[in-house]
C-alpha cells in the first residue's frame, strides 16, 4: 500500500483497513518534487518529517515499511516493485489531478478517499444542474446533511451566518491573543532539518528551486500525536476568541485567534470530522459562542470542502484559466526584495517566519496586489503552494484562479476582490507609518493599491461593466477628473513593482 505525503493518517482510506499481516507500506520521498519549486523550508520540513513520523508509527504497530528516497515517485514505485514483487499496489485516491494520473499510469489501484467530508462524486451530484455554484448554498447543504450546528431543521443560534459579527477591524487597544500551540522539535524533526540543509547546500538549489524562510520552531505538527495535541489546545484556548477579528490584520501579531489547523488538515493528520466534532462539542458545552463556532465551521465544512469540490469538478482545464490575460511574473517584493509598501512588508515577514498568513492577508494583500497588477494566475498559485505550510494544488488553484484573481471570469466569485488602500487601512494597522499615502491616487506618495485599483477598473472596463456587482465602481472610475494622471502613475507603479523598487 502506497501512502502519499499528504495522506499522513493511519485511519485514512486504504490504510484504515490494512494490517501488518496482510500489507507492506510504501512511502517515497521524491527528489524531483523537492527540486520542482522554491519551497518554504517549513513546508518542505513539515511534509518530510510528517512522512517519517507516520513510518515510525506504522513500524511500531508491526508493519513492514519500505521508506524510500528516489529520483521521482514513479522511480520509487519501480524500485519497490523490483525488490518486493507485490501482487498488487493500492493507494488511497490522491489529492491532486497529476497524482491521480500518475497512479493510473503506473497501474496502482485506488481506494475511495475519505479524507474530506464531501467526496468529489458527491460534490458533482450537488453541482449538477445548478447554473451557479454558490458557496453559501453548498454550506447550508453541508450543515443540513452533516448535522453540524443544527437544532432540528433550524441552524443553531437562529441564523446560518454570523459574518456581521466576525468582520471587525482591529481592536482599538491592547488585546490578549491566544498563544498558538507549540512544542519542541523532536529527533526526527531535527534530523530532517539537517538533511534538508545538507541537500540544498550541495548545489540542488537554483534561483527557481531551493529553500527559503525561517527554520521550523515547533508550531506545525509533524505527527498525528502532535496534531491531536494542537486540536485540543485550539478547542481549549483559541476557539473561544475566534471570530470577531478573523479578518483583521496586525503588524504586532501574526496569528490573532486563528486556529492554524490547516496544515494538519491538509496533510491528513487531522480529519475534518474530528475537528468539527470538537467544535460542536465545545459549542454544546457552552465553552464557545455560536458566532465563533459558526465562523470556523463555515471555513471547514463550507469553504474548504467547496474548494476541494470545485478543484475536481473543473480540473484539468481550470489551471490554465486566465480570462483577464494577466501575464506579469511574481513581483520581486514577494521573492525577498525589500519594499516600501508596509502591508506587503509585514505579510512577507509573517510568511518568512511562519510559512503562514491568514485568509484576508492572502486575499486582500497578496491576491489583491496580484489582481490589480495582473500577475499570472498559475505562477501565483504555484508560489503560494510552495510558500505556505498548508499549500497544495487543490487548495491554491481555486483560491487564486477563482477567488483572488478572477481568472475564471466569475465562475467561482461573483466579483473581483479588488480594493484600494482604504479597505486595507480599515482592516489593519499597516497604513499608519507607511511611506505611501492610502488616500492619494496620483503623485510619488500615492498608495500603489489605491492607484492600481482605479487603473484596474479602467484597464478592464469593458469586462467589468458587464458585472452588476462592480459596474457602479467602473462608472465611478469613468468620472474621475484625474483618470489620465492615475493611469500614468499606474504605469510607473507597475514598472517599479517589476523592478523591485516599489
Ligand atoms: Fe499598503 Fe497602501 Fe496602506 Fe502603504 S498605504 S500600507 S501600500 S495599503
Tab-separated table of C-alpha atoms and ligand atoms in Angstrom:
chain	number	residue	atom	x	y	z
A	1	UNK	CA	0.000	0.000	0.000
A	2	UNK	CA	1.452	3.293	-1.166
A	3	UNK	CA	0.825	6.199	1.212
A	4	UNK	CA	1.368	9.637	-0.324
A	5	UNK	CA	2.856	12.618	1.506
A	6	UNK	CA	-0.483	14.296	2.181
A	7	UNK	CA	-2.234	11.165	3.496
A	8	UNK	CA	-0.454	11.063	6.846
A	9	UNK	CA	-3.016	9.276	8.964
A	10	UNK	CA	-3.376	5.607	9.880
A	11	UNK	CA	-7.155	5.991	9.755
A	12	UNK	CA	-7.410	7.296	6.165
A	13	UNK	CA	-8.710	5.475	3.126
A	14	UNK	CA	-6.987	2.239	2.220
A	15	UNK	CA	-4.667	2.308	5.230
A	16	UNK	CA	-7.583	2.216	7.686
A	17	UNK	CA	-8.275	-1.438	6.851
A	18	UNK	CA	-4.657	-2.574	6.478
A	19	UNK	CA	-2.960	-4.926	8.922
A	20	UNK	CA	0.737	-5.733	9.333
A	21	UNK	CA	-0.046	-9.350	8.408
A	22	UNK	CA	-1.518	-8.527	5.001
A	23	UNK	CA	0.110	-5.281	3.933
A	24	UNK	CA	3.533	-3.767	3.362
A	25	UNK	CA	3.557	0.039	3.305
A	26	UNK	CA	5.490	2.151	0.801
A	27	UNK	CA	6.406	5.802	1.347
A	28	UNK	CA	8.545	7.687	-1.199
A	29	UNK	CA	10.436	10.966	-0.796
A	30	UNK	CA	10.794	12.361	-4.305
A	31	UNK	CA	13.904	14.368	-5.204
A	32	UNK	CA	12.127	15.631	-8.323
A	33	UNK	CA	9.373	17.070	-6.143
A	34	UNK	CA	11.954	18.651	-3.868
A	35	UNK	CA	13.615	20.319	-6.849
A	36	UNK	CA	10.368	21.331	-8.553
A	37	UNK	CA	9.803	24.568	-6.634
A	38	UNK	CA	11.326	27.113	-4.300
A	39	UNK	CA	9.842	25.700	-1.116
A	40	UNK	CA	9.449	27.434	2.194
A	41	UNK	CA	11.682	25.405	4.492
A	42	UNK	CA	8.818	24.887	6.971
A	43	UNK	CA	6.631	23.496	4.213
A	44	UNK	CA	9.241	21.000	2.978
A	45	UNK	CA	10.132	20.050	6.540
A	46	UNK	CA	6.527	19.501	7.561
A	47	UNK	CA	5.812	17.038	4.740
A	48	UNK	CA	9.012	15.018	5.053
A	49	UNK	CA	9.032	14.904	8.836
A	50	UNK	CA	5.332	14.009	8.760
A	51	UNK	CA	6.040	11.090	6.409
A	52	UNK	CA	8.827	9.812	8.629
A	53	UNK	CA	6.715	10.100	11.771
A	54	UNK	CA	3.958	8.068	10.104
A	55	UNK	CA	6.517	5.461	9.008
A	56	UNK	CA	7.729	5.180	12.633
A	57	UNK	CA	4.165	4.912	13.887
A	58	UNK	CA	3.409	2.103	11.428
A	59	UNK	CA	6.626	0.240	12.219
A	60	UNK	CA	5.774	0.417	15.927
A	61	UNK	CA	2.491	-1.257	15.055
A	62	UNK	CA	4.334	-4.066	13.310
A	63	UNK	CA	4.113	-3.001	9.657
A	64	UNK	CA	6.928	-3.669	7.241
A	65	UNK	CA	7.512	-0.138	5.907
A	66	UNK	CA	9.515	0.413	2.740
A	67	UNK	CA	10.583	4.049	3.099
A	68	UNK	CA	12.448	5.233	0.021
A	69	UNK	CA	14.226	8.293	-1.275
A	70	UNK	CA	14.010	8.199	-5.058
A	71	UNK	CA	14.578	10.486	-8.034
A	72	UNK	CA	10.828	10.610	-8.556
A	73	UNK	CA	7.652	8.981	-7.232
A	74	UNK	CA	7.357	6.522	-10.171
A	75	UNK	CA	11.035	5.630	-9.719
A	76	UNK	CA	10.379	4.847	-6.032
A	77	UNK	CA	7.447	2.631	-7.033
A	78	UNK	CA	9.530	0.859	-9.688
A	79	UNK	CA	12.311	0.132	-7.186
A	80	UNK	CA	9.774	-1.115	-4.635
A	81	UNK	CA	8.184	-3.473	-7.172
A	82	UNK	CA	11.552	-4.761	-8.221
A	83	UNK	CA	12.603	-5.526	-4.655
A	84	UNK	CA	9.356	-6.802	-3.146
A	85	UNK	CA	7.319	-8.010	-6.132
A	86	UNK	CA	3.926	-7.176	-4.605
A	87	UNK	CA	0.895	-8.903	-6.160
A	88	UNK	CA	-0.883	-5.553	-6.353
A	89	UNK	CA	-0.258	-1.981	-5.248
A	90	UNK	CA	-3.057	0.009	-3.664
A	91	UNK	CA	-3.316	3.692	-2.753
A	92	UNK	CA	-5.987	5.959	-1.406
A	93	UNK	CA	-7.288	8.362	-4.082
A	94	UNK	CA	-4.774	11.229	-4.133
A	95	UNK	CA	-5.457	14.928	-3.580
A	96	UNK	CA	-4.132	16.108	-6.925
A	97	UNK	CA	-5.041	15.634	-10.559
A	98	UNK	CA	-1.464	14.848	-11.540
A	99	UNK	CA	-1.202	12.384	-8.656
A	100	UNK	CA	-4.259	10.522	-9.912
A	101	UNK	CA	-2.878	10.439	-13.456
A	102	UNK	CA	0.449	9.144	-12.165
A	103	UNK	CA	-1.178	6.333	-10.142
A	104	UNK	CA	-3.319	5.268	-13.096
A	105	UNK	CA	-0.377	5.391	-15.495
A	106	UNK	CA	1.646	3.101	-13.239
A	107	UNK	CA	-1.064	0.551	-12.573
A	108	UNK	CA	-1.797	1.443	-8.944
A	109	UNK	CA	-5.325	0.574	-7.803
A	110	UNK	CA	-7.067	3.347	-5.910
A	111	UNK	CA	-9.419	3.111	-2.955
A	112	UNK	CA	-12.054	5.796	-2.402
A	113	UNK	CA	-10.730	8.636	-0.262
A	114	UNK	CA	-12.472	9.613	2.961
A	115	UNK	CA	-10.045	12.459	3.638
A	116	UNK	CA	-12.782	15.057	3.150
A	117	UNK	CA	-16.392	15.162	4.246
A	118	UNK	CA	-17.536	15.523	0.644
A	119	UNK	CA	-16.208	13.159	-1.975
A	120	UNK	CA	-15.796	14.754	-5.443
A	121	UNK	CA	-18.633	12.489	-6.673
A	122	UNK	CA	-20.969	13.887	-4.018
A	123	UNK	CA	-19.943	17.434	-4.887
A	124	UNK	CA	-20.560	16.765	-8.578
A	125	UNK	CA	-24.053	15.486	-7.699
A	126	UNK	CA	-24.740	18.629	-5.682
A	127	UNK	CA	-23.402	20.830	-8.500
A	128	UNK	CA	-25.271	19.047	-11.281
A	129	UNK	CA	-27.841	21.244	-12.983
A	130	UNK	CA	-27.024	24.384	-10.970
A	131	UNK	CA	-26.253	27.475	-13.016
A	132	UNK	CA	-24.119	28.936	-10.194
A	133	UNK	CA	-22.215	27.063	-7.505
A	134	UNK	CA	-22.805	29.449	-4.625
A	135	UNK	CA	-20.688	28.686	-1.579
A	136	UNK	CA	-23.485	29.748	0.772
A	137	UNK	CA	-25.884	27.194	-0.817
A	138	UNK	CA	-23.257	24.487	-0.545
A	139	UNK	CA	-22.509	25.379	3.064
A	140	UNK	CA	-26.167	25.146	4.123
A	141	UNK	CA	-26.468	21.840	2.289
A	142	UNK	CA	-23.439	20.644	4.249
A	143	UNK	CA	-24.866	21.836	7.583
A	144	UNK	CA	-28.143	20.009	6.967
A	145	UNK	CA	-26.511	16.912	5.547
A	146	UNK	CA	-23.805	16.574	8.207
A	147	UNK	CA	-25.927	17.872	11.072
A	148	UNK	CA	-23.356	20.293	12.491
A	149	UNK	CA	-24.686	23.265	14.487
A	150	UNK	CA	-28.275	22.282	13.787
A	151	UNK	CA	-31.223	22.335	16.167
A	152	UNK	CA	-33.565	20.016	14.323
A	153	UNK	CA	-34.100	21.583	10.897
A	154	UNK	CA	-33.005	25.026	12.048
A	155	UNK	CA	-29.477	26.444	12.329
A	156	UNK	CA	-28.208	26.730	15.905
A	157	UNK	CA	-28.466	30.298	17.140
A	158	UNK	CA	-31.352	31.004	14.748
A	159	UNK	CA	-29.290	32.056	11.724
A	160	UNK	CA	-26.943	30.483	9.190
A	161	UNK	CA	-24.419	33.235	9.048
A	162	UNK	CA	-22.696	35.320	11.736
A	163	UNK	CA	-20.358	37.137	9.360
A	164	UNK	CA	-21.575	40.552	10.517
A	165	UNK	CA	-20.173	39.759	13.991
A	166	UNK	CA	-16.993	38.291	12.563
A	167	UNK	CA	-15.664	41.049	10.341
A	168	UNK	CA	-14.493	43.708	12.758
A	169	UNK	CA	-11.451	45.854	12.144
A	170	UNK	CA	-8.515	45.510	14.545
A	171	UNK	CA	-9.248	46.070	18.262
A	172	UNK	CA	-8.511	49.630	19.330
A	173	UNK	CA	-6.358	48.899	22.370
A	174	UNK	CA	-4.185	46.022	23.630
A	175	UNK	CA	-5.774	42.612	23.119
A	176	UNK	CA	-4.876	39.219	24.625
A	177	UNK	CA	-4.474	36.981	21.563
A	178	UNK	CA	-4.299	33.263	22.433
A	179	UNK	CA	-0.818	31.777	22.099
A	180	UNK	CA	-0.545	29.159	19.332
A	181	UNK	CA	0.219	25.523	20.080
A	182	UNK	CA	3.952	24.947	20.151
A	183	UNK	CA	6.216	22.029	21.027
A	184	UNK	CA	9.933	21.258	20.869
A	185	UNK	CA	11.269	19.705	17.688
A	186	UNK	CA	11.925	16.003	18.278
A	187	UNK	CA	14.819	13.885	16.998
A	188	UNK	CA	13.058	13.102	13.694
A	189	UNK	CA	12.272	16.783	13.101
A	190	UNK	CA	15.878	17.796	13.785
A	191	UNK	CA	17.281	15.082	11.522
A	192	UNK	CA	15.001	16.117	8.639
A	193	UNK	CA	16.040	19.730	9.083
A	194	UNK	CA	19.725	18.800	8.966
A	195	UNK	CA	19.184	16.692	5.850
A	196	UNK	CA	17.271	19.465	4.084
A	197	UNK	CA	20.073	21.936	4.785
A	198	UNK	CA	22.649	19.453	3.552
A	199	UNK	CA	20.659	18.532	0.426
A	200	UNK	CA	20.227	22.117	-0.707
A	201	UNK	CA	23.747	23.117	0.306
A	202	UNK	CA	25.093	20.521	-2.134
A	203	UNK	CA	24.079	22.549	-5.141
A	204	UNK	CA	20.481	21.389	-5.506
A	205	UNK	CA	19.381	24.987	-5.194
A	206	UNK	CA	18.970	27.419	-8.091
A	207	UNK	CA	17.016	30.644	-8.431
A	208	UNK	CA	13.891	28.655	-9.229
A	209	UNK	CA	14.309	25.929	-6.637
A	210	UNK	CA	15.782	25.623	-3.174
A	211	UNK	CA	14.557	26.668	0.245
A	212	UNK	CA	13.654	29.974	1.824
A	213	UNK	CA	12.193	31.201	5.110
A	214	UNK	CA	12.953	30.683	8.784
A	215	UNK	CA	13.529	27.235	10.222
A	216	UNK	CA	10.619	25.394	11.858
A	217	UNK	CA	10.031	26.231	15.512
A	218	UNK	CA	7.518	23.548	16.534
A	219	UNK	CA	4.359	25.488	15.643
A	220	UNK	CA	3.301	22.968	12.992
A	221	UNK	CA	2.520	19.357	13.944
A	222	UNK	CA	4.580	16.707	12.193
A	223	UNK	CA	2.758	13.687	13.641
A	224	UNK	CA	-0.750	12.594	14.445
A	225	UNK	CA	0.087	12.873	18.162
A	226	UNK	CA	1.207	16.480	17.752
A	227	UNK	CA	-1.859	17.252	15.621
A	228	UNK	CA	-4.254	15.919	18.252
A	229	UNK	CA	-2.460	17.970	20.924
A	230	UNK	CA	-2.813	21.053	18.703
A	231	UNK	CA	-6.529	20.397	18.233
A	232	UNK	CA	-7.051	20.128	21.987
A	233	UNK	CA	-5.131	23.359	22.506
A	234	UNK	CA	-7.253	25.103	19.881
A	235	UNK	CA	-10.524	23.953	21.452
A	236	UNK	CA	-9.418	24.946	24.948
A	237	UNK	CA	-7.754	28.278	24.299
A	238	UNK	CA	-8.196	29.584	20.749
A	239	UNK	CA	-11.772	28.892	19.661
A	240	UNK	CA	-13.466	30.908	22.420
A	241	UNK	CA	-11.945	34.041	20.851
A	242	UNK	CA	-12.185	33.029	17.194
A	243	UNK	CA	-14.474	35.089	15.044
A	244	UNK	CA	-14.754	38.790	15.745
A	245	UNK	CA	-11.306	39.668	14.409
A	246	UNK	CA	-10.849	36.914	11.840
A	247	UNK	CA	-10.499	39.457	9.014
A	248	UNK	CA	-8.263	41.919	10.903
A	249	UNK	CA	-4.567	42.321	10.049
A	250	UNK	CA	-1.927	43.491	12.505
A	251	UNK	CA	1.772	44.298	12.425
A	252	UNK	CA	2.088	43.162	16.043
A	253	UNK	CA	0.613	39.653	15.852
A	254	UNK	CA	0.765	37.064	13.073
A	255	UNK	CA	-1.819	34.527	14.269
A	256	UNK	CA	-4.590	36.504	16.057
A	257	UNK	CA	-7.242	33.942	17.097
A	258	UNK	CA	-6.898	31.738	14.015
A	259	UNK	CA	-6.828	28.001	14.645
A	260	UNK	CA	-3.724	27.285	12.481
A	261	UNK	CA	-5.150	23.805	11.885
A	262	UNK	CA	-4.980	23.954	8.074
A	263	UNK	CA	-1.534	22.294	7.673
A	264	UNK	CA	-2.545	19.300	9.831
A	265	UNK	CA	-5.873	19.069	7.991
A	266	UNK	CA	-4.343	19.366	4.528
A	267	UNK	CA	-1.745	16.675	5.221
A	268	UNK	CA	-4.389	14.335	6.608
A	269	UNK	CA	-3.035	14.294	10.174
A	270	UNK	CA	-6.398	15.573	11.337
A	271	UNK	CA	-9.690	14.559	9.803
A	272	UNK	CA	-12.215	17.368	9.287
A	273	UNK	CA	-14.846	15.267	11.038
A	274	UNK	CA	-12.925	15.137	14.301
A	275	UNK	CA	-12.275	18.890	14.120
A	276	UNK	CA	-15.975	19.569	13.509
A	277	UNK	CA	-16.967	17.161	16.287
A	278	UNK	CA	-14.669	19.062	18.657
A	279	UNK	CA	-16.193	22.409	17.621
A	280	UNK	CA	-19.731	21.069	18.003
A	281	UNK	CA	-18.870	19.600	21.419
A	282	UNK	CA	-17.340	22.835	22.668
A	283	UNK	CA	-20.339	24.834	21.461
A	284	UNK	CA	-22.839	22.457	23.070
A	285	UNK	CA	-20.817	22.545	26.309
A	286	UNK	CA	-21.126	26.341	26.300
A	287	UNK	CA	-17.398	26.983	26.039
A	288	UNK	CA	-17.502	28.804	22.683
A	289	UNK	CA	-20.113	31.270	21.425
A	290	UNK	CA	-22.226	30.457	18.374
A	291	UNK	CA	-20.584	33.187	16.255
A	292	UNK	CA	-17.156	31.605	16.828
A	293	UNK	CA	-18.434	28.065	16.266
A	294	UNK	CA	-20.302	29.060	13.104
A	295	UNK	CA	-17.361	31.093	11.741
A	296	UNK	CA	-14.892	28.240	11.964
A	297	UNK	CA	-17.432	25.577	10.908
A	298	UNK	CA	-18.120	27.671	7.778
A	299	UNK	CA	-14.408	27.546	6.922
A	300	UNK	CA	-14.102	23.786	7.408
A	301	UNK	CA	-17.320	22.239	6.086
A	302	UNK	CA	-18.081	25.172	3.807
A	303	UNK	CA	-15.204	26.917	2.111
A	304	UNK	CA	-12.573	24.161	2.426
A	305	UNK	CA	-14.836	21.438	1.051
A	306	UNK	CA	-16.218	23.758	-1.616
A	307	UNK	CA	-12.701	24.492	-2.874
A	308	UNK	CA	-11.923	20.751	-2.868
A	309	UNK	CA	-15.086	20.007	-4.839
A	310	UNK	CA	-14.596	22.741	-7.438
A	311	UNK	CA	-10.978	21.659	-7.984
A	312	UNK	CA	-12.069	18.159	-9.006
A	313	UNK	CA	-15.094	19.382	-10.916
A	314	UNK	CA	-13.181	21.855	-13.064
A	315	UNK	CA	-9.758	20.279	-13.482
A	316	UNK	CA	-7.650	19.921	-15.550
A	317	UNK	CA	-8.739	22.857	-17.752
A	318	UNK	CA	-9.173	25.090	-14.713
A	319	UNK	CA	-5.461	25.525	-14.026
A	320	UNK	CA	-4.977	27.293	-17.366
A	321	UNK	CA	-7.804	29.798	-16.869
A	322	UNK	CA	-6.618	33.383	-17.381
A	323	UNK	CA	-9.622	35.406	-18.520
A	324	UNK	CA	-8.084	38.777	-17.641
A	325	UNK	CA	-4.991	37.848	-19.664
A	326	UNK	CA	-2.684	38.510	-16.714
A	327	UNK	CA	0.938	37.843	-17.700
A	328	UNK	CA	3.112	39.614	-15.103
A	329	UNK	CA	5.649	37.389	-13.297
A	330	UNK	CA	5.692	37.186	-9.500
A	331	UNK	CA	6.913	40.617	-8.310
A	332	UNK	CA	10.317	40.779	-6.591
A	333	UNK	CA	8.568	42.083	-3.443
A	334	UNK	CA	7.139	38.557	-2.996
A	335	UNK	CA	10.501	36.955	-3.663
A	336	UNK	CA	12.519	38.601	-0.938
A	337	UNK	CA	13.209	42.073	-2.380
A	338	UNK	CA	12.646	44.930	0.070
A	339	UNK	CA	9.503	47.019	-0.430
A	340	UNK	CA	8.236	50.315	0.946
A	341	UNK	CA	4.633	49.015	0.977
A	342	UNK	CA	4.231	48.459	4.718
A	343	UNK	CA	1.367	46.000	4.279
A	344	UNK	CA	3.412	43.787	1.942
A	345	UNK	CA	6.466	44.128	4.199
A	346	UNK	CA	4.590	42.735	7.181
A	347	UNK	CA	2.784	39.988	5.312
A	348	UNK	CA	6.070	38.837	3.808
A	349	UNK	CA	7.720	38.950	7.232
A	350	UNK	CA	4.975	36.654	8.593
A	351	UNK	CA	5.325	34.232	5.690
A	352	UNK	CA	9.090	34.222	6.019
A	353	UNK	CA	8.928	33.459	9.745
A	354	UNK	CA	5.995	31.045	9.776
A	355	UNK	CA	5.092	29.965	6.226
A	356	UNK	CA	1.648	31.314	7.018
A	357	UNK	CA	-0.647	34.322	6.860
A	358	UNK	CA	-4.379	34.173	7.327
A	359	UNK	CA	-7.035	34.269	4.608
A	360	UNK	CA	-7.504	38.040	4.409
A	361	UNK	CA	-3.793	38.739	4.106
A	362	UNK	CA	-3.684	36.158	1.319
A	363	UNK	CA	-6.770	37.518	-0.437
A	364	UNK	CA	-6.637	41.257	0.180
A	365	UNK	CA	-2.889	41.941	0.269
A	366	UNK	CA	-1.125	39.299	-1.834
A	367	UNK	CA	-4.087	38.362	-4.036
A	368	UNK	CA	-5.324	41.927	-4.372
A	369	UNK	CA	-1.900	43.278	-5.358
A	370	UNK	CA	-1.564	40.477	-7.910
A	371	UNK	CA	-5.065	41.056	-9.287
A	372	UNK	CA	-4.510	44.798	-9.619
A	373	UNK	CA	-1.060	44.339	-11.175
A	374	UNK	CA	-2.079	41.482	-13.478
A	375	UNK	CA	0.145	38.704	-12.104
A	376	UNK	CA	-0.059	35.403	-13.963
A	377	UNK	CA	-2.580	33.178	-12.090
A	378	UNK	CA	-0.726	29.891	-12.483
A	379	UNK	CA	2.517	31.451	-11.243
A	380	UNK	CA	0.849	32.955	-8.173
A	381	UNK	CA	-0.891	29.690	-7.429
A	382	UNK	CA	2.389	27.760	-7.578
A	383	UNK	CA	4.175	30.385	-5.487
A	384	UNK	CA	1.525	30.094	-2.769
A	385	UNK	CA	1.543	26.312	-2.980
A	386	UNK	CA	5.297	26.258	-2.288
A	387	UNK	CA	5.372	29.122	0.181
A	388	UNK	CA	2.630	28.260	2.649
A	389	UNK	CA	2.701	25.428	5.162
A	390	UNK	CA	-0.845	24.438	4.168
A	391	UNK	CA	-0.204	24.728	0.417
A	392	UNK	CA	-1.411	22.213	-2.165
A	393	UNK	CA	-2.590	22.490	-5.736
A	394	UNK	CA	-6.202	21.662	-4.859
A	395	UNK	CA	-6.384	24.492	-2.343
A	396	UNK	CA	-4.353	27.145	-4.145
A	397	UNK	CA	-5.735	26.842	-7.681
A	398	UNK	CA	-9.387	27.616	-6.883
A	399	UNK	CA	-8.440	30.197	-4.264
A	400	UNK	CA	-6.077	32.009	-6.629
A	401	UNK	CA	-7.731	31.488	-10.012
A	402	UNK	CA	-11.338	31.681	-8.865
A	403	UNK	CA	-11.271	33.861	-5.797
A	404	UNK	CA	-8.239	36.148	-5.749
A	405	UNK	CA	-7.503	36.791	-9.434
A	406	UNK	CA	-10.955	36.434	-11.026
A	407	UNK	CA	-9.159	34.463	-13.727
A	408	UNK	CA	-12.118	32.155	-14.340
A	409	UNK	CA	-14.309	35.095	-15.384
A	410	UNK	CA	-16.614	34.784	-12.380
A	411	UNK	CA	-17.321	31.071	-12.303
A	412	UNK	CA	-16.495	30.987	-8.588
A	413	UNK	CA	-16.564	34.581	-7.277
A	414	UNK	CA	-19.350	36.891	-8.333
A	415	UNK	CA	-16.988	39.878	-8.492
A	416	UNK	CA	-13.253	40.566	-8.421
A	417	UNK	CA	-11.939	41.168	-4.896
A	418	UNK	CA	-10.207	44.406	-5.860
A	419	UNK	CA	-9.638	47.061	-3.234
A	420	UNK	CA	-7.568	50.176	-2.732
A	421	UNK	CA	-5.751	51.387	0.364
A	422	UNK	CA	-8.973	52.428	2.138
A	423	UNK	CA	-10.044	48.803	2.741
A	424	UNK	CA	-6.567	47.811	3.924
A	425	UNK	CA	-6.478	50.778	6.297
A	426	UNK	CA	-9.896	49.888	7.732
A	427	UNK	CA	-8.924	46.280	8.425
A	428	UNK	CA	-5.321	46.700	9.573
A	429	UNK	CA	-2.731	48.857	11.275
A	430	UNK	CA	-0.481	48.726	8.204
A	431	UNK	CA	-1.103	52.155	6.701
A	432	UNK	CA	-0.057	54.280	9.662
A	433	UNK	CA	3.663	54.766	9.208
A	434	UNK	CA	3.711	53.610	5.581
A	435	UNK	CA	5.864	55.518	3.080
A	436	UNK	CA	2.765	55.796	0.884
A	437	UNK	CA	-0.489	57.670	1.496
A	438	UNK	CA	-3.517	55.436	1.144
A	439	UNK	CA	-5.732	58.433	0.222
A	440	UNK	CA	-3.655	59.561	-2.735
A	441	UNK	CA	-4.019	58.007	-6.162
A	442	UNK	CA	-1.527	60.177	-8.049
A	443	UNK	CA	1.921	61.545	-7.301
A	444	UNK	CA	5.026	59.880	-5.885
A	445	UNK	CA	3.473	59.249	-2.455
A	446	UNK	CA	0.267	57.664	-3.774
A	447	UNK	CA	-0.594	54.264	-2.309
A	448	UNK	CA	0.115	51.654	-5.003
A	449	UNK	CA	-3.063	49.783	-4.102
A	450	UNK	CA	-5.188	52.915	-4.491
A	451	UNK	CA	-3.604	53.901	-7.811
A	452	UNK	CA	-3.771	50.389	-9.230
A	453	UNK	CA	-7.357	49.911	-8.061
A	454	UNK	CA	-8.608	52.738	-10.280
A	455	UNK	CA	-6.296	51.717	-13.094
A	456	UNK	CA	-7.602	48.121	-12.865
A	457	UNK	CA	-11.202	49.317	-13.254
A	458	UNK	CA	-10.229	51.412	-16.270
A	459	UNK	CA	-7.991	48.692	-17.789
A	460	UNK	CA	-10.731	46.064	-17.656
A	461	UNK	CA	-13.603	48.479	-18.208
A	462	UNK	CA	-15.398	46.522	-20.916
A	463	UNK	CA	-15.400	43.221	-18.992
A	464	UNK	CA	-16.248	44.717	-15.606
A	465	UNK	CA	-19.089	46.897	-16.896
A	466	UNK	CA	-20.966	43.672	-17.661
A	467	UNK	CA	-20.756	42.670	-13.978
A	468	UNK	CA	-23.566	44.299	-11.966
A	469	UNK	CA	-21.580	43.990	-8.726
A	470	UNK	CA	-18.764	46.247	-9.960
A	471	UNK	CA	-20.332	48.263	-12.784
A	472	UNK	CA	-21.007	51.158	-10.421
A	473	UNK	CA	-17.330	51.328	-9.444
A	474	UNK	CA	-16.301	51.261	-13.109
A	475	UNK	CA	-18.587	54.216	-13.774
A	476	UNK	CA	-17.052	55.998	-10.763
A	477	UNK	CA	-13.636	55.471	-12.380
A	478	UNK	CA	-15.031	56.954	-15.618
A	479	UNK	CA	-15.961	60.086	-13.697
A	480	UNK	CA	-12.540	60.669	-12.119
A	481	UNK	CA	-11.268	64.024	-13.334
A	482	UNK	CA	-7.654	62.868	-12.913
A	483	UNK	CA	-8.039	59.432	-14.505
A	484	UNK	CA	-5.347	60.162	-17.105
A	485	UNK	CA	-2.891	61.065	-14.316
A	486	UNK	CA	-3.893	57.934	-12.383
A	487	UNK	CA	-3.127	55.788	-15.379
A	488	UNK	CA	0.231	57.470	-15.905
A	489	UNK	CA	1.096	56.920	-12.246
A	490	UNK	CA	-0.112	53.297	-12.516
A	491	UNK	CA	2.339	52.657	-15.371
A	492	UNK	CA	5.157	53.963	-13.149
A	493	UNK	CA	3.927	51.852	-10.222
A	494	UNK	CA	3.889	48.697	-12.339
A	495	UNK	CA	7.395	49.380	-13.648
A	496	UNK	CA	8.637	49.933	-10.095
A	497	UNK	CA	6.876	46.754	-8.968
A	498	UNK	CA	8.642	44.769	-11.706
A	499	UNK	CA	11.978	46.380	-10.849
A	500	UNK	CA	11.585	45.653	-7.128
A	501	UNK	CA	11.775	49.308	-6.121
A	502	UNK	CA	8.162	49.975	-5.066
B	1	LIG	FE1	-0.256	49.224	1.932
B	1	LIG	FE2	-1.002	51.495	0.712
B	1	LIG	FE3	-1.508	51.143	3.292
B	1	LIG	FE4	1.009	51.514	2.462
B	1	LIG	S1	-0.677	52.978	2.333
B	1	LIG	S2	0.300	50.004	3.954
B	1	LIG	S3	0.977	50.449	0.499
B	1	LIG	S4	-2.347	49.954	1.614
